[in-house]
mmCIF file of C-alpha atoms in Angstrom:
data_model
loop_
_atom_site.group_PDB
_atom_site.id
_atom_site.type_symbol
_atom_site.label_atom_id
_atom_site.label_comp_id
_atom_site.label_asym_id
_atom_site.label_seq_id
_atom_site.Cartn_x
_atom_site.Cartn_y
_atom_site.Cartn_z
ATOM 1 C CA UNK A 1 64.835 16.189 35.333
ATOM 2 C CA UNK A 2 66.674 14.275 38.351
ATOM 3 C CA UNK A 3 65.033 16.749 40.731
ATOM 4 C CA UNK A 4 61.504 17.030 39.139
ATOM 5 C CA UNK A 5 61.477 12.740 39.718
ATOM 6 C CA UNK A 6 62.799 13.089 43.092
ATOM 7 C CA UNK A 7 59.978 15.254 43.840
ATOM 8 C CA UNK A 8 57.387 13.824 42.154
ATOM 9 C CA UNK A 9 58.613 10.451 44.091
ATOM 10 C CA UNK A 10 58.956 12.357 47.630
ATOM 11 C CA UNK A 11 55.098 13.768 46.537
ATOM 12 C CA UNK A 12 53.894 9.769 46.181
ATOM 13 C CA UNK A 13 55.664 8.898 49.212
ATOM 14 C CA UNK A 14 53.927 11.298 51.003
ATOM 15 C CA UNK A 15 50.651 10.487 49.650
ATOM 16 C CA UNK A 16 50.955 6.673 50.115
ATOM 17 C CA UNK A 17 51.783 7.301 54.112
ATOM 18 C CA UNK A 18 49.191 9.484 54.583
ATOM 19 C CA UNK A 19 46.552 7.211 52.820
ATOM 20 C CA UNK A 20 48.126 4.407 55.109
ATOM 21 C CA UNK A 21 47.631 6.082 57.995
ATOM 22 C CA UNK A 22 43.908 7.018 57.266
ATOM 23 C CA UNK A 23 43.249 3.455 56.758
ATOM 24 C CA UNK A 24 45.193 1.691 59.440
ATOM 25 C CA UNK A 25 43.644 4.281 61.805
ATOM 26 C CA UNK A 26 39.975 4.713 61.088
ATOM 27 C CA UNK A 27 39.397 5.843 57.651
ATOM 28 C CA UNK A 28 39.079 9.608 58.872
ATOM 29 C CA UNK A 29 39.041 11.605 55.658
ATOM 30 C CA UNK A 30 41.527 14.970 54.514
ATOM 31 C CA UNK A 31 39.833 17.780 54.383
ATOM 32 C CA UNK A 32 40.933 21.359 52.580
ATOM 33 C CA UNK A 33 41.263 23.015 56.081
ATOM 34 C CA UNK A 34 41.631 22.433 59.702
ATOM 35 C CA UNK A 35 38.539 22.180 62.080
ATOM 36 C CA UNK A 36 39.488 24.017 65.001
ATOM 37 C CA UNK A 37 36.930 26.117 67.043
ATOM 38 C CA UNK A 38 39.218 29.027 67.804
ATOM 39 C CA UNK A 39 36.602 29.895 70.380
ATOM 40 C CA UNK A 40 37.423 27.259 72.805
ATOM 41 C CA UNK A 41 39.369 27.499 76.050
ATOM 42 C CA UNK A 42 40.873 25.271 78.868
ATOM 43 C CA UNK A 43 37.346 25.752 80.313
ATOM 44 C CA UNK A 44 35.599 24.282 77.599
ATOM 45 C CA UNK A 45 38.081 21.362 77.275
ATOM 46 C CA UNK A 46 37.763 20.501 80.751
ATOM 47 C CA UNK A 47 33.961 20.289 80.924
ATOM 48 C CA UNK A 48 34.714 18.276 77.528
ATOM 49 C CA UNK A 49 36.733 15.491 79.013
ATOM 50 C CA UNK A 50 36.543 15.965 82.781
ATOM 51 C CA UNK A 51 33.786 12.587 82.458
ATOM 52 C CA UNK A 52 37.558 10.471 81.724
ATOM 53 C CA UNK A 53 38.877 11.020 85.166
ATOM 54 C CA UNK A 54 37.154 7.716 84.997
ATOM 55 C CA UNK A 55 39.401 5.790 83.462
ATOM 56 C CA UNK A 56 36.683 3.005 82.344
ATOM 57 C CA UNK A 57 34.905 6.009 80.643
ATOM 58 C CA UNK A 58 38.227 6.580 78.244
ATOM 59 C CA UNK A 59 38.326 2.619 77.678
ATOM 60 C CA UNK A 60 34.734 2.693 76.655
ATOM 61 C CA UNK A 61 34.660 5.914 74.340
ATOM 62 C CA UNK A 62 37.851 3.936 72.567
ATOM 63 C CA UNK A 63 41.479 5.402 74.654
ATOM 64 C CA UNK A 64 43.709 2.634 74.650
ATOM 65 C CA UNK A 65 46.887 2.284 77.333
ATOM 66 C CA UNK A 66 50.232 3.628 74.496
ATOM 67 C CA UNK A 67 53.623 3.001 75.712
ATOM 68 C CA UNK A 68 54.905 3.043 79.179
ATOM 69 C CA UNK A 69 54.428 6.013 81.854
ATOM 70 C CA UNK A 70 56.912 8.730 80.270
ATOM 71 C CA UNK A 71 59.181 10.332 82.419
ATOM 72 C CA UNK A 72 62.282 12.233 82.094
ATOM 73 C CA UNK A 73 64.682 12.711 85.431
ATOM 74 C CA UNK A 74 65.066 15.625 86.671
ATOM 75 C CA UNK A 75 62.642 17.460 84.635
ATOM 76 C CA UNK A 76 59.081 16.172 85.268
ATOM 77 C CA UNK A 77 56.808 13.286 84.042
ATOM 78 C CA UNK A 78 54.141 12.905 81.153
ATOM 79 C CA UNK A 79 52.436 10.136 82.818
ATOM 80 C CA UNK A 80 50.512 7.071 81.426
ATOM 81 C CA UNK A 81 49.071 8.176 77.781
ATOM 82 C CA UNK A 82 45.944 6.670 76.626
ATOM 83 C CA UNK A 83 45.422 7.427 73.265
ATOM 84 C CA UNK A 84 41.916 7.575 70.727
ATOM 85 C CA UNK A 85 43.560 5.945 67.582
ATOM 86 C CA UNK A 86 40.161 6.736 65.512
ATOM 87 C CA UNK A 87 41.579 10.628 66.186
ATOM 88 C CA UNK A 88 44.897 9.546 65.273
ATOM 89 C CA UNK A 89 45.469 10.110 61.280
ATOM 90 C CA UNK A 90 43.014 12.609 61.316
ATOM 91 C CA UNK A 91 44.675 16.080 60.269
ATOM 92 C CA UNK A 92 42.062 18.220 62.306
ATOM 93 C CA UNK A 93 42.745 19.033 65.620
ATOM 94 C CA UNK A 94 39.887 19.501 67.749
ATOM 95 C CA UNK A 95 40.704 20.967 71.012
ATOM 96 C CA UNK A 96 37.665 19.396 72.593
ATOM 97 C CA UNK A 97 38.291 15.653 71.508
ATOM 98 C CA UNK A 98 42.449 15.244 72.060
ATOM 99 C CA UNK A 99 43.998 12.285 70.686
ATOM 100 C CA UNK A 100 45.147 11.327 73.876
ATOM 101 C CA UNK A 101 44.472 11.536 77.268
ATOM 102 C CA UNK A 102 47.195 11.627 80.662
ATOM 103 C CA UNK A 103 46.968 9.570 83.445
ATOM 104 C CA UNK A 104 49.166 9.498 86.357
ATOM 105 C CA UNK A 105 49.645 6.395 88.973
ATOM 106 C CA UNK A 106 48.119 6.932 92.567
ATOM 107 C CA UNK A 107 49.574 5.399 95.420
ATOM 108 C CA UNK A 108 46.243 2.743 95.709
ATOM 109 C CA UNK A 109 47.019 1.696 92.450
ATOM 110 C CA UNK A 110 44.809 3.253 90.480
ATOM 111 C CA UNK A 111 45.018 6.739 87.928
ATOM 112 C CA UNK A 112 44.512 9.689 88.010
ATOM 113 C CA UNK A 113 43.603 12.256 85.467
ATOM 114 C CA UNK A 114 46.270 14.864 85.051
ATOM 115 C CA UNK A 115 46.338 16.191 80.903
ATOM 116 C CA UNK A 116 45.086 16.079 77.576
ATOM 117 C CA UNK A 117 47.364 15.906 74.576
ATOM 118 C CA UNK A 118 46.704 16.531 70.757
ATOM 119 C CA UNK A 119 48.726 14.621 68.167
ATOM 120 C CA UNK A 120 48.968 14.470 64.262
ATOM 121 C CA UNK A 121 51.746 13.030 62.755
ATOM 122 C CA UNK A 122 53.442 15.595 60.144
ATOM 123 C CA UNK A 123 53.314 13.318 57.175
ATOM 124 C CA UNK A 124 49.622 13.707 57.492
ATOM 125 C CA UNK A 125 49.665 17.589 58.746
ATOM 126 C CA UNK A 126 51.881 18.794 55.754
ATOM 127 C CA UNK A 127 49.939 16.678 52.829
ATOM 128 C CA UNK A 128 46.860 18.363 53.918
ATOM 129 C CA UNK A 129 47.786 21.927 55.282
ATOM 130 C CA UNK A 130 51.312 22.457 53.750
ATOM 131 C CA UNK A 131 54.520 23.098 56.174
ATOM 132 C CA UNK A 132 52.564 25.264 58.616
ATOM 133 C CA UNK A 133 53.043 24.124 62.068
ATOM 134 C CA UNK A 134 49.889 23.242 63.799
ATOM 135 C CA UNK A 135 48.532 24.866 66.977
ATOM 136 C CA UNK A 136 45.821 23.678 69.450
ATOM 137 C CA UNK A 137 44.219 26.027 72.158
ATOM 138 C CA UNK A 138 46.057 29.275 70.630
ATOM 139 C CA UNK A 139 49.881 27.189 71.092
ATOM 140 C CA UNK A 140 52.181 26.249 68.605
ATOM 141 C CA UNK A 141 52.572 21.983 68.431
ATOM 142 C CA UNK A 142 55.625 20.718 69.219
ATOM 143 C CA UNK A 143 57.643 19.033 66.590
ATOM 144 C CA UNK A 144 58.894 15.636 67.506
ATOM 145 C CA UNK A 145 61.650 13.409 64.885
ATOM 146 C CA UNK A 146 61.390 10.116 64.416
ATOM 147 C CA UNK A 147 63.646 8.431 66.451
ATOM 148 C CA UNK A 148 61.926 9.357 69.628
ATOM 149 C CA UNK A 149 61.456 6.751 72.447
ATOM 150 C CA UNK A 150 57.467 5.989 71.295
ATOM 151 C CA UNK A 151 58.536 4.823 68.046
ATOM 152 C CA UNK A 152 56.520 6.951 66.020
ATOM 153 C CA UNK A 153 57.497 8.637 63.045
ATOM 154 C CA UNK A 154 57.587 12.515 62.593
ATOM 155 C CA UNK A 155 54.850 14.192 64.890
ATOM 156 C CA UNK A 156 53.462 17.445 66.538
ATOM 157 C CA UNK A 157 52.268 17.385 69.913
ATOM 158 C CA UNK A 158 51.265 19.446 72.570
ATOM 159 C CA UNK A 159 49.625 18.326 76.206
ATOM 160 C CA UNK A 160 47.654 20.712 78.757
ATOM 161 C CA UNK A 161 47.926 20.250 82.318
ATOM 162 C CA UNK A 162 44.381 20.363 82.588
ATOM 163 C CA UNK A 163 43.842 18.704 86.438
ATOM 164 C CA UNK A 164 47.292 19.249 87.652
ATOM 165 C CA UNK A 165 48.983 22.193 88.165
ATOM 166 C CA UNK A 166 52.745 22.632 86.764
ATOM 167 C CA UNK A 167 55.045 25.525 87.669
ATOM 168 C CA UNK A 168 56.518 25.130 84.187
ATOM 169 C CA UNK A 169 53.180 26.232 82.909
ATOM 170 C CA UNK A 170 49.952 25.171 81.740
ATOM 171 C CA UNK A 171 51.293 23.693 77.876
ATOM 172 C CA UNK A 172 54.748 22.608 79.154
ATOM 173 C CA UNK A 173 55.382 18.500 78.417
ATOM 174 C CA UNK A 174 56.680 17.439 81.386
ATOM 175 C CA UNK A 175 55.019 18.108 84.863
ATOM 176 C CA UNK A 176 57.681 17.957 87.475
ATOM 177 C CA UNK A 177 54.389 17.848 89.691
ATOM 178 C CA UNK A 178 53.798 13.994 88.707
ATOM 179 C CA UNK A 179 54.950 10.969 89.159
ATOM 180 C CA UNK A 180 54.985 7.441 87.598
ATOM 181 C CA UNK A 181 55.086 5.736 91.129
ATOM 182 C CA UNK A 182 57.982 2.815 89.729
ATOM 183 C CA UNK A 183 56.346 1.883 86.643
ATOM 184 C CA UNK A 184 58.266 4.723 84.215
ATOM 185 C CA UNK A 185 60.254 4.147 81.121
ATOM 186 C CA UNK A 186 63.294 5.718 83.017
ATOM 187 C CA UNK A 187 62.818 3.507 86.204
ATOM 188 C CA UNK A 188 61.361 6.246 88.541
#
């Protein structure tokens, strides 16, 4: 009986995040299935975003700066996320609309374009689809614990360096290709 309650208690918690979520982040609706066009490639999600190498076309279709420039010596840099929260909460992941978009600094002091990411927090993943582990663009996501240095809870992610090459390959997270110019969470 002790284990049917903690269940039935881990079930509400579950369902109470989730509805949470969909409400602090745009009221996106669960559906039965995920939404993915298996038929698209890196080509497709190029021509898809390549209009937010302007930055000030992001801002105005909703990306918002999230965090600090992500870097991690030795091993490469993220770069400056931008992130859609009306695509965050949302279970289906669309490889032509990613929840956030990469920007690295240029010397001038602007950005530069450099990688898409797609994020769904698991909470949200697993009361809609089960304990499957998502994939975008034919690649497993990438489980990340809470705990993690952007404060979210429990997520999958998974970027593609999209306008900048990285010998560590194409779905890798860090780039050792980019830099943060200064302004990164690890000083470089």
């Amino acid at each position: 009986m002790r284990s049917l309650n903690l269940r039935r208690s881990r079930a509400l918690t579950g369902i109470l995040a989730g509805a949470t979520l969909v409400i602090a982040f745009g009221g996106s609706t669960v559906v039965a299935a995920p939404k993915v066009d298996p038929g698209a490639d890196l080509a497709a999600v190029r021509q898809a975003t390549n209009k937010y190498k302007d930055l000030n076309a992001a801002i105005a279709d909703g990306y918002v700066p999230f965090y600090v420039c992500a870097e991690e010596p030795g091993i490469g840099t993220m770069g400056q996320h931008y992130v859609k929260l009306s695509l965050v909460g949302d279970p289906n992941e669309d490889p032509l609309q990613p929840e956030a978009l990469v920007y690295e600094p240029t010397p001038n002091g602007g950005v530069k374009l450099v990688a898409a990411e797609w994020v769904v927090f698991a909470s949200v993943w697993q009361d809609a689809f089960g304990a499957t582990t998502p994939t975008i663009l034919g690649q497993p996501m990438l489980f990340r614990p809470a705990g993690n240095r952007y404060g979210l809870p429990d997520f999958y992610e998974r970027h593609a360096w999209l306008w900048q090459g990285n010998p560590d390959g194409m779905f890798a997270d860090w780039n050792p290709n980019v830099t943060c110019r200064g302004t990164g969470d690890n000083g470089g």
